[in-house]
PDB file of C-alpha atoms in Angstrom:
ATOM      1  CA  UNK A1285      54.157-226.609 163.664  1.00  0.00           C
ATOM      2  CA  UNK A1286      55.549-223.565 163.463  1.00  0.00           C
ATOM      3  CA  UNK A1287      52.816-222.243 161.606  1.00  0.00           C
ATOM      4  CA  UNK A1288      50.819-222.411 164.885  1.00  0.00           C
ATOM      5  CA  UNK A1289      53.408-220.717 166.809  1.00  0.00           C
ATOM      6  CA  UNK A1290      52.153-216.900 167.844  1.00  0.00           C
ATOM      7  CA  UNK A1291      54.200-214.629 165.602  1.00  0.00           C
ATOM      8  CA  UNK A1292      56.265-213.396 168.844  1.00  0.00           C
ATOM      9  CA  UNK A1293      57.205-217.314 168.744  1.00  0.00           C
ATOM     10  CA  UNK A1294      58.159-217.574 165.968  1.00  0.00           C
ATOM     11  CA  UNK A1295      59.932-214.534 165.619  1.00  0.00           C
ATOM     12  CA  UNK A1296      62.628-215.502 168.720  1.00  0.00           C
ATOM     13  CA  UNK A1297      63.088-219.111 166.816  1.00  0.00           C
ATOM     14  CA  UNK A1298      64.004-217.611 163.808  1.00  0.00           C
ATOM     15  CA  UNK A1299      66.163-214.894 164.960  1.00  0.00           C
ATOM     16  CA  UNK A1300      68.099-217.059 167.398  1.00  0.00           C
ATOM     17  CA  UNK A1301      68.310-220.227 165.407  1.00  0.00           C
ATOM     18  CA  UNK A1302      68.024-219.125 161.624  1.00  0.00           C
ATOM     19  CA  UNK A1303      69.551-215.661 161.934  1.00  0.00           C
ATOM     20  CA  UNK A1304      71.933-216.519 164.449  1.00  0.00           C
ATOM     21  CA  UNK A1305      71.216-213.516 166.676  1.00  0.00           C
ATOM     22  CA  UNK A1306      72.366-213.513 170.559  1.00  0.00           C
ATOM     23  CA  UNK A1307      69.624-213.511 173.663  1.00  0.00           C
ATOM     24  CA  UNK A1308      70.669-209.887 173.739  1.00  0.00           C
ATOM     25  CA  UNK A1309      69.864-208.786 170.376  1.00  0.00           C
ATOM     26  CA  UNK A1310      66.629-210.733 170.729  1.00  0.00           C
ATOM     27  CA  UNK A1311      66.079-208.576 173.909  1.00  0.00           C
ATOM     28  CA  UNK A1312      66.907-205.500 172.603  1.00  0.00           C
ATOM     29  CA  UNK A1313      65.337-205.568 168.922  1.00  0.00           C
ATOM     30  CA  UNK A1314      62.230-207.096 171.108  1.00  0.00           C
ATOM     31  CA  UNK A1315      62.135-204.565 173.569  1.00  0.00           C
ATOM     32  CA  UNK A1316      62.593-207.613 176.543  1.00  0.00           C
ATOM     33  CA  UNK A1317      64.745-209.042 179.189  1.00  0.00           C
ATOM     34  CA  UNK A1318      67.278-211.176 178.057  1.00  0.00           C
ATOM     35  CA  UNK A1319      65.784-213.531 180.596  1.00  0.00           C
ATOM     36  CA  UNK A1320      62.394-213.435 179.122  1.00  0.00           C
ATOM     37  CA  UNK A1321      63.973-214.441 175.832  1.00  0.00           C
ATOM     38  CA  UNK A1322      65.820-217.419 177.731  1.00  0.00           C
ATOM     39  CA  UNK A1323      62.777-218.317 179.059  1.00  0.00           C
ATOM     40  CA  UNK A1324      60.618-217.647 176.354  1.00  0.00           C
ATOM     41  CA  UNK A1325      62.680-219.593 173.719  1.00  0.00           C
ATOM     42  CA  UNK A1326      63.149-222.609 176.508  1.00  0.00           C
ATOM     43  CA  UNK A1327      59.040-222.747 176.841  1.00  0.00           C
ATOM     44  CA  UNK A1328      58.497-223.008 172.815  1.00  0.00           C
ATOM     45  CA  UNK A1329      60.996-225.725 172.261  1.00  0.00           C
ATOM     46  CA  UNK A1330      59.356-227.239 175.202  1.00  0.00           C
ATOM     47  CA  UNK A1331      56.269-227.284 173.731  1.00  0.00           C
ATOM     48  CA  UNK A1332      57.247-228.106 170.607  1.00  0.00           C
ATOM     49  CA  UNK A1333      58.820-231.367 171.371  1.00  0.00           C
ATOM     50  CA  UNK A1334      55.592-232.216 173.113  1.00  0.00           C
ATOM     51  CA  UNK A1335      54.054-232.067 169.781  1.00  0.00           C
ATOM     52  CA  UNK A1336      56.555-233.686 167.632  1.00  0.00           C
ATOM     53  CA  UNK A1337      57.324-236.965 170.199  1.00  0.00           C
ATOM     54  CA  UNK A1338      53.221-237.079 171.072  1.00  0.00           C
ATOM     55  CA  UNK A1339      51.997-240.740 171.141  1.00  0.00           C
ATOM     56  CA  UNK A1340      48.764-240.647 169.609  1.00  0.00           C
TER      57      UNK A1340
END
């Protein structure tokens, strides 16, 4: 799943939950708001839980 992620996506995921970085250093290395990353990172689990729990 992740592979389908756009590589902004996937980027955020990694560097908050692999790397351990904070919203801010996500914003700053990013060049966004910390509220875009919030938001951003909120939309792609979102979506990706969609995917996973999806009754086919």
């Amino acid at each position: 799943m992740l592979a389908e992620l756009k590589q902004i996506e996937r980027k955020i995921l990694l560097l908050y939950y692999v790397e351990g970085y904070s919203d801010l250093e996500i914003a700053n290395a990013l060049d966004l708001s910390v509220v875009a990353i919030k938001k951003r990172r909120a939309r792609i689990i979102q979506r990706l839980k969609h995917q996973l729990f999806r009754v086919e």
